[in-house]
Short mmCIF file of C-alpha atoms and ligand atoms in Angstrom, two decimals:
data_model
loop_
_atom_site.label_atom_id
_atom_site.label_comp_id
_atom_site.label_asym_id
_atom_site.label_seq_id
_atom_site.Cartn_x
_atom_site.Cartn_y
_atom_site.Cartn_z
CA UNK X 23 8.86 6.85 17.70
CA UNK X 24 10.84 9.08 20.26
CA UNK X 25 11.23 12.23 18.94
CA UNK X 26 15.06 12.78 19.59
CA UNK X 27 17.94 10.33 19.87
CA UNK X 28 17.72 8.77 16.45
CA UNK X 29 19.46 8.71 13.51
CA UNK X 30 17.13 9.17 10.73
CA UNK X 31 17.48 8.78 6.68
CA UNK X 32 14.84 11.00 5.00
CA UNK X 33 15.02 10.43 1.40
CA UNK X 34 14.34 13.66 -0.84
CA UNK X 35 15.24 15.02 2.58
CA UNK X 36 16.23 18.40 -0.08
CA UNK X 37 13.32 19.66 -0.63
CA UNK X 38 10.11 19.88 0.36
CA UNK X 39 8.02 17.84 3.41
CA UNK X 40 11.67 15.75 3.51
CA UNK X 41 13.49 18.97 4.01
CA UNK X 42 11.03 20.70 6.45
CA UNK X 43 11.12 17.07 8.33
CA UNK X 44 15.04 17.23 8.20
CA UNK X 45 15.78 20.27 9.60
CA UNK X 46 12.77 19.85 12.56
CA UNK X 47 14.15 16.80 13.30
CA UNK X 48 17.37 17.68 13.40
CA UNK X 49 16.82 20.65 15.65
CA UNK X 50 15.40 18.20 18.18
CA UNK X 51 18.39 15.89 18.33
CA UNK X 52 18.23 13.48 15.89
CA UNK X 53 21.23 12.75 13.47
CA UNK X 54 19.65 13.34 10.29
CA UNK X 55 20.88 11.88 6.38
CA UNK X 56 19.69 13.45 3.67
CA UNK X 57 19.36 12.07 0.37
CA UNK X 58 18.01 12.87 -3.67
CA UNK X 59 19.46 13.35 -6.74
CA UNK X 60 20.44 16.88 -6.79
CA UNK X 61 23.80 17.00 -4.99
CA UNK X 62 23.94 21.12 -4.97
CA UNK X 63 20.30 21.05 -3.41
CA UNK X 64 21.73 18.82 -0.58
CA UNK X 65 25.16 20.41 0.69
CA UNK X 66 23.08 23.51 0.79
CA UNK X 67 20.38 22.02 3.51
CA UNK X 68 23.47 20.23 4.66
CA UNK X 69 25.22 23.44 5.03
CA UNK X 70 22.86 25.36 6.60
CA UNK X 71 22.28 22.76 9.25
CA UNK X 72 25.64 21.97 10.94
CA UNK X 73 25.97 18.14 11.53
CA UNK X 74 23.88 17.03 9.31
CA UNK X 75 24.60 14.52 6.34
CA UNK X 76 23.98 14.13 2.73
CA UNK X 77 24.52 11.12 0.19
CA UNK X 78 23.45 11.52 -2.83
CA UNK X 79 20.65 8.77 -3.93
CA UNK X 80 18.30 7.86 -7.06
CA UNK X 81 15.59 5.74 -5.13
CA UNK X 82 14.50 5.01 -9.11
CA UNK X 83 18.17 3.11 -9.64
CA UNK X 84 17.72 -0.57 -7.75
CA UNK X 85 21.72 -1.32 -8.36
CA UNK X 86 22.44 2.08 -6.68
CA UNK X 87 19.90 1.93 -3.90
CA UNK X 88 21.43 -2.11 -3.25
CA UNK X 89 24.72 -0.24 -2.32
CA UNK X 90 23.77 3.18 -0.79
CA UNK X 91 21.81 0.67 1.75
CA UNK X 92 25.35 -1.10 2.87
CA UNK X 93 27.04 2.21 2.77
CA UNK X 94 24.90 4.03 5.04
CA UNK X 95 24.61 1.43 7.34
CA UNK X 96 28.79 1.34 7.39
CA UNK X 97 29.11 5.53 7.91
CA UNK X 98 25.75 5.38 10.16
CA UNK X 99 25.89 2.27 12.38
CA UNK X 100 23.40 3.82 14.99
CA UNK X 101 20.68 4.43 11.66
CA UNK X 102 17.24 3.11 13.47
CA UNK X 103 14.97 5.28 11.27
CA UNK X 104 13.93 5.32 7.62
CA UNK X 105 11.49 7.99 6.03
CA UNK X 106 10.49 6.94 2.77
CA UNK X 107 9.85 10.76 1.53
CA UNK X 108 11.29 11.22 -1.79
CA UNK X 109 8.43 10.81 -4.48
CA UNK X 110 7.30 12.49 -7.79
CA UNK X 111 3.65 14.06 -9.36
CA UNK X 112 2.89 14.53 -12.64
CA UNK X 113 -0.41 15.02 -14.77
CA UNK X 114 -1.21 12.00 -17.16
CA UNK X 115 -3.58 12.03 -20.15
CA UNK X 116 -4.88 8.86 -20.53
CA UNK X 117 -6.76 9.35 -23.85
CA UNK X 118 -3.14 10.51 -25.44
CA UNK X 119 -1.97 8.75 -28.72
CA UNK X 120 0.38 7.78 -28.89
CA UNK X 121 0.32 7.17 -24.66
CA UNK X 122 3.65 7.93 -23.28
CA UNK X 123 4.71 5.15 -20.77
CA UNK X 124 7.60 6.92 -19.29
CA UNK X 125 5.54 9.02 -16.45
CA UNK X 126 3.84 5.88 -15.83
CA UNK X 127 7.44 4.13 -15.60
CA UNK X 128 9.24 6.85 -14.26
CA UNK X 129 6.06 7.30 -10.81
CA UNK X 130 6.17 3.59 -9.87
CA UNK X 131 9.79 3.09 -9.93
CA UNK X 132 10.20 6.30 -7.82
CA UNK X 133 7.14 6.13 -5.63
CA UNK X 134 6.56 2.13 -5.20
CA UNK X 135 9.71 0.55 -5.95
CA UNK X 136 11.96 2.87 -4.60
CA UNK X 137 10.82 2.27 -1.13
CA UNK X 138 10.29 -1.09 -1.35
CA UNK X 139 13.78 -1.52 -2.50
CA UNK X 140 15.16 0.52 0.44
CA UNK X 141 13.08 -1.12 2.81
CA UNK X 142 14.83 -4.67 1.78
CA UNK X 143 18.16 -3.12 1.97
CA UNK X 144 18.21 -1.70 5.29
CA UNK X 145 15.42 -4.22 7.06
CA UNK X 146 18.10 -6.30 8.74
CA UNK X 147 20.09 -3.49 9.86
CA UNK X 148 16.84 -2.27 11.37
CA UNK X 149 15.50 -5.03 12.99
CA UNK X 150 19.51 -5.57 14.84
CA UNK X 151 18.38 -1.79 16.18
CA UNK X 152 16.47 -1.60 20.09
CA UNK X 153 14.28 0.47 18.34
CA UNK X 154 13.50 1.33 14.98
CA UNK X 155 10.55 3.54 12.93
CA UNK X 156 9.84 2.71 9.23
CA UNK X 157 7.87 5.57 7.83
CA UNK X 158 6.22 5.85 4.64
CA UNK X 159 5.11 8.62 2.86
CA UNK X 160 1.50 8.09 1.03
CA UNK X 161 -0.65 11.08 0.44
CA UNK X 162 -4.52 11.76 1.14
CA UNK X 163 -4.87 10.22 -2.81
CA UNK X 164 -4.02 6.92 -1.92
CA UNK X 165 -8.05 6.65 -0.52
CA UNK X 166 -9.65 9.06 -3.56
CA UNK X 167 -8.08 9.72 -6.51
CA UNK X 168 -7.59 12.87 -8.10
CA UNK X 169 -7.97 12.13 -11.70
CA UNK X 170 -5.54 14.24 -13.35
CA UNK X 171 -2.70 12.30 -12.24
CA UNK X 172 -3.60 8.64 -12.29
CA UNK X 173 -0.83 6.40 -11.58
CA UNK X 174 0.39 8.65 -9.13
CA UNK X 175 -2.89 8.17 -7.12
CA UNK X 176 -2.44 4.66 -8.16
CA UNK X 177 1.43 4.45 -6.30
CA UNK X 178 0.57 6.00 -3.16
CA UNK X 179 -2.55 3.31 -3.05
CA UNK X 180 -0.08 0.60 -3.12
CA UNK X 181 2.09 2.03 -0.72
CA UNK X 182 -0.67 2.36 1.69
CA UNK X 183 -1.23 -1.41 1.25
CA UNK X 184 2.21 -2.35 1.47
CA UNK X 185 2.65 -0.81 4.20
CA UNK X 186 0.12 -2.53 6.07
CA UNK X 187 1.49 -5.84 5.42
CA UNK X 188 4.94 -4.51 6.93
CA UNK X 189 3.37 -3.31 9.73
CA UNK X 190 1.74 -6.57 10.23
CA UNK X 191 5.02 -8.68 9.37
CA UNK X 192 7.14 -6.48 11.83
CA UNK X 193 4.53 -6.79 14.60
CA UNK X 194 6.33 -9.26 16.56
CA UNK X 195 9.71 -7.44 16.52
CA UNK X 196 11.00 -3.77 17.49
CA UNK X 197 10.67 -2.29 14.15
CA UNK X 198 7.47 0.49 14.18
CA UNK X 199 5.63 1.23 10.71
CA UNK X 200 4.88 4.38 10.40
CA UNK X 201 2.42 6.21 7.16
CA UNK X 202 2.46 9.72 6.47
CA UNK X 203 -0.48 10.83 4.78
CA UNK X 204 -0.43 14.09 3.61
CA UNK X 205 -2.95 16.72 2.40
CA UNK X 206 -2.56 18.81 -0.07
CA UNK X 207 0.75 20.85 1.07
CA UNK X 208 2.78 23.77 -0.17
CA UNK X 209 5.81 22.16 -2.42
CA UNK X 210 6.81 22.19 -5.61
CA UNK X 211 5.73 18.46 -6.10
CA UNK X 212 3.74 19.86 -8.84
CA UNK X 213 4.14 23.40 -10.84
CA UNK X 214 2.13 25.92 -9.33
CA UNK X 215 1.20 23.69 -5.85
CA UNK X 216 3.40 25.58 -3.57
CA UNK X 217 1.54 29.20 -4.59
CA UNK X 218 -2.48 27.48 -4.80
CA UNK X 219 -4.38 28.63 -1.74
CA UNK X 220 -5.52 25.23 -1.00
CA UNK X 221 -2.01 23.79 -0.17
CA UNK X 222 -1.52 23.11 3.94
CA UNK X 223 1.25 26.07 4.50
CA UNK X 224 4.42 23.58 5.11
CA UNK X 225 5.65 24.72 8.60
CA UNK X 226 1.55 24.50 9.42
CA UNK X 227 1.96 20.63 8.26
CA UNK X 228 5.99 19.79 9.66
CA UNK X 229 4.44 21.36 13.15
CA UNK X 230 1.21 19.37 13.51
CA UNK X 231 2.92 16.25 11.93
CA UNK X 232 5.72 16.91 14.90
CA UNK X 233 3.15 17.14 17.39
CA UNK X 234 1.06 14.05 16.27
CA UNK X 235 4.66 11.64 16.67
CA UNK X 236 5.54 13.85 20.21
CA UNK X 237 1.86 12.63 21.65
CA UNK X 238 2.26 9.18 19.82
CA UNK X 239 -1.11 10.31 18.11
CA UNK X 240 -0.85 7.65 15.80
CA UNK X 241 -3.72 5.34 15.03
CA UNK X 242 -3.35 2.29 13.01
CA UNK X 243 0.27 3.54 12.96
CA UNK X 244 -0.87 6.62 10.49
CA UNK X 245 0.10 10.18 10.76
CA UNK X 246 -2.89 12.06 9.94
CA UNK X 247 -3.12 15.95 10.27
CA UNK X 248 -6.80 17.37 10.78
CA UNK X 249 -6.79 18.42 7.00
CA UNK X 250 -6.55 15.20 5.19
CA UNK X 251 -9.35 13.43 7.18
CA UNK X 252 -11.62 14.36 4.76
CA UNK X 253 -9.91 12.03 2.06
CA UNK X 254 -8.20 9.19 4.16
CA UNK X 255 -12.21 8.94 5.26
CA UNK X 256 -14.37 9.82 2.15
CA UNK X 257 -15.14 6.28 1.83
CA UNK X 258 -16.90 6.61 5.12
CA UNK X 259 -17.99 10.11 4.80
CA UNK X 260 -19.63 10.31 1.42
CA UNK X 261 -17.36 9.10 -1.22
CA UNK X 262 -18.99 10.74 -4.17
CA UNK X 263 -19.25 14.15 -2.38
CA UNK X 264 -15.31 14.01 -1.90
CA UNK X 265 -14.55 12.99 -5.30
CA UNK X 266 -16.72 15.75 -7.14
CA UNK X 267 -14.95 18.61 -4.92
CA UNK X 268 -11.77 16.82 -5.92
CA UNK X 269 -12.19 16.64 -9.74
CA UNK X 270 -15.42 18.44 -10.05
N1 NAP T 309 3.14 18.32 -1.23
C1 NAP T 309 2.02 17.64 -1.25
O1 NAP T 309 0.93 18.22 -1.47
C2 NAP T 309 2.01 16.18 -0.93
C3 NAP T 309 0.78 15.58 -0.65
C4 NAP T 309 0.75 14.23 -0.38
C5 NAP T 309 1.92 13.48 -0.42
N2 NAP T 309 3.09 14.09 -0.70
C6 NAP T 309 4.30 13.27 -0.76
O2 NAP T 309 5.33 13.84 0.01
C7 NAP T 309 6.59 13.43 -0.52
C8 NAP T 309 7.48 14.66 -0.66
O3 NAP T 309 6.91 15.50 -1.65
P1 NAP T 309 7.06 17.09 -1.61
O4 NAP T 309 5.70 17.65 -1.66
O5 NAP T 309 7.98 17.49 -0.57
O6 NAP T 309 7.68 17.34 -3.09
P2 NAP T 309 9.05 17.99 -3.56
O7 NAP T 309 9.26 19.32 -2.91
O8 NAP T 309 9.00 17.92 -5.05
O9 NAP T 309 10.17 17.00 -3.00
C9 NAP T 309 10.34 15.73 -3.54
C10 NAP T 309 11.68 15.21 -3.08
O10 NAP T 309 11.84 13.89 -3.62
C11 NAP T 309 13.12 13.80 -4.22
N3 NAP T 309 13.07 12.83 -5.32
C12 NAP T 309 12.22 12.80 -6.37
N4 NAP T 309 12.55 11.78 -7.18
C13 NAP T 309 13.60 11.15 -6.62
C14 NAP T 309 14.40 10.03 -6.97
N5 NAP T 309 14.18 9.33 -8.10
N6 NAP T 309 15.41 9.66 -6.15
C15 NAP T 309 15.64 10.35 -5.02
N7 NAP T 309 14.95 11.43 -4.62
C16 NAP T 309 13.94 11.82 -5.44
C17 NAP T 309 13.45 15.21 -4.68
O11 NAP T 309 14.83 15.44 -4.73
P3 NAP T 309 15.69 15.40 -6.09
O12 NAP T 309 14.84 16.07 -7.14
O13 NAP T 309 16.92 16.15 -5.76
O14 NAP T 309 15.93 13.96 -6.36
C18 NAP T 309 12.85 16.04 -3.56
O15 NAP T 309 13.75 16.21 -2.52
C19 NAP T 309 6.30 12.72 -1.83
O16 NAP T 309 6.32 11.33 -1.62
C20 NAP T 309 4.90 13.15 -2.15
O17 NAP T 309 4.20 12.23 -2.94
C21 NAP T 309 3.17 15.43 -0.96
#
C-alpha cells in the first residue's frame, strides 16, 4: 500500500487506533472517510482535520451497511482503500445464569459480520480500482486468548482466518489484504485500558504501524509492531508461558 494518494474509509475512524490512523493518514495525502455511530464524535475529527469526510455508519446494521457501500462509492469514486477498524470489547462471564446472549450477539455482528458485510459491498468497486488495500483489524488475541472476554478473542480469531482466505482469493487481482494486529494499546476499547501501564501509548503504535506500511514491512500481508510478537507467536514461543502472563 502507498502511503499517500488514496482515498481511504476507516470505519470507527472517531475514535481510537481508527482516529489516530485517520488523521496520520490524512496528513500524508490521503483522502480520508470516517465512519461510526456517534455523529457528534465524527464532525469533530472531521472538523479539526480540514478535508476530511464523515458518514455516519452502524457496521452491526447489514441493511444500512448494503447502502452506505453504494453511497460511498457514488460521493467517493476514487475509494481504493478499506480499513476494517471499528470493533467492540467487553468482559463475558461464562458461568452467568441466566447467560446473557446479547454481548455475544452484539461482538460478532460488530467485529465479524460487520466487515464481512462491508467487504461484499465495496469488493467490486475495489477490484475496478489500479490499486486497492483491504485491511483488517484483528488484535494480538486472535492467536491467545485472554479469558475474560471470550467471544471477543473468539471474533478477532475468525477474522484472522477470513482474512487469509481473501488474501488468497484476491491473489490473482490488484486488490492487497492487509491485517492489523494490535497489542495491547491505549483506547477506551475497554474501561480503564487507555490509563493501564501496559497499553502501547497510541501515537507509539499509529507511528510504528506508519512506518511498517512506508517500508512495505509486511509479512504474510500482516502489520505487526515489535510488541505483539509475543502473542501473534506464543504458539511458537511457549504457548503456556504466554497464556499464564495473560490470565495468570
Ligand atoms: N486498543 C487495543 O488495545 C486494541 C488491541 C487489539 C485490537 N484492537 C482493535 O482495534 C480496533 C479499534 O479499537 P480501539 O482500541 O480504537 O477502540 P475504541 O477507541 O473504542 O474505538 C472503536 C471504534 O469503533 C467504532 N464502533 C464500535 N462499534 C461500532 C459499530 N457497531 N458501528 C460502527 N462503528 C463502531 C466506535 O465508534 P462509535 O462508538 O461512534 O460507533 C469507535 O470509533 C477494534 O477493532 C479493536 O478490536 C484494539
Amino acid at each position: 500500500m502507498n502511503i499517500s494518494g488514496n482515498t481511504i474509509l476507516i470505519t470507527g475512524g472517531g475514535a481510537g487506533i481508527g482516529r489516530a490512523l485517520a488523521e496520520v493518514l490524512h496528513a500524508r495525502g490521503n483522502q480520508i472517510i470516517i465512519t461510526g455511530r456517534r455523529e457528534d464524535v465524527l464532525k469533530d475529527v472531521a472538523a479539526a482535520n480540514p478535508g476530511m469526510a464523515w458518514a455516519a455508519l452502524d457496521v452491526a446494521d447489514p441493511a444500512a451497511v448494503a447502502a452506505f457501500g453504494e453511497q460511498v462509492v457514488r460521493d467517493h469514486p476514487t475509494l481504493n482503500a478499506v480499513i476494517l477498524n471499528a470493533g467492540i470489547m467487553k468482559p463475558e462471564d461464562l458461568k452467568a445464569q441466566p447467560f446473557d446472549f446479547a454481548t455475544v450477539e452484539a461482538t460478532i455482528a460488530t467485529n465479524l459480520l460487520g466487515p464481512i458485510r462491508l467487504t461484499a459491498a465495496l469488493l467490486p468497486h475495489l477490484q475496478a480500482q489500479p490499486a486497492a488495500t483491504i485491511m483488517t483489524v484483528t488484535s494480538g488475541l486472535a492467536f491467545i486468548p485472554l479469558a475474560a472476554t471470550p467471544t471477543y478473542n473468539a471474533t478477532k480469531a475468525a477474522i484472522h482466518s477470513w482474512t487469509e482466505s481473501l488474501r488468497h482469493q484476491l491473489r490473482d487481482t490488484a486488490v492487497e489484504v492487509l491485517e492489523l494486529a494490535p497489542p495491547a494499546v491505549a483506547t477506551d476499547l475497554m474501561p480503564g485500558h487507555a490509563e493501564n501501564p501496559n497499553s502501547m501509548p497510541l501515537a507509539d503504535y499509529t507511528a510504528e504501524v506508519i512506518g511498517l506500511i512506508e517500508r512495505g514491512n509486511t509479512p504474510r500481508g500482516e502489520i505487526l509492531v515489535e510488541r505483539v510478537k509475543p502473542l501473534r507467536f506464543a504458539e511458537a514461543n511457549g504457548y503456556e508461558a504466554v497464556f499464564e502472563m495473560l490470565n495468570g
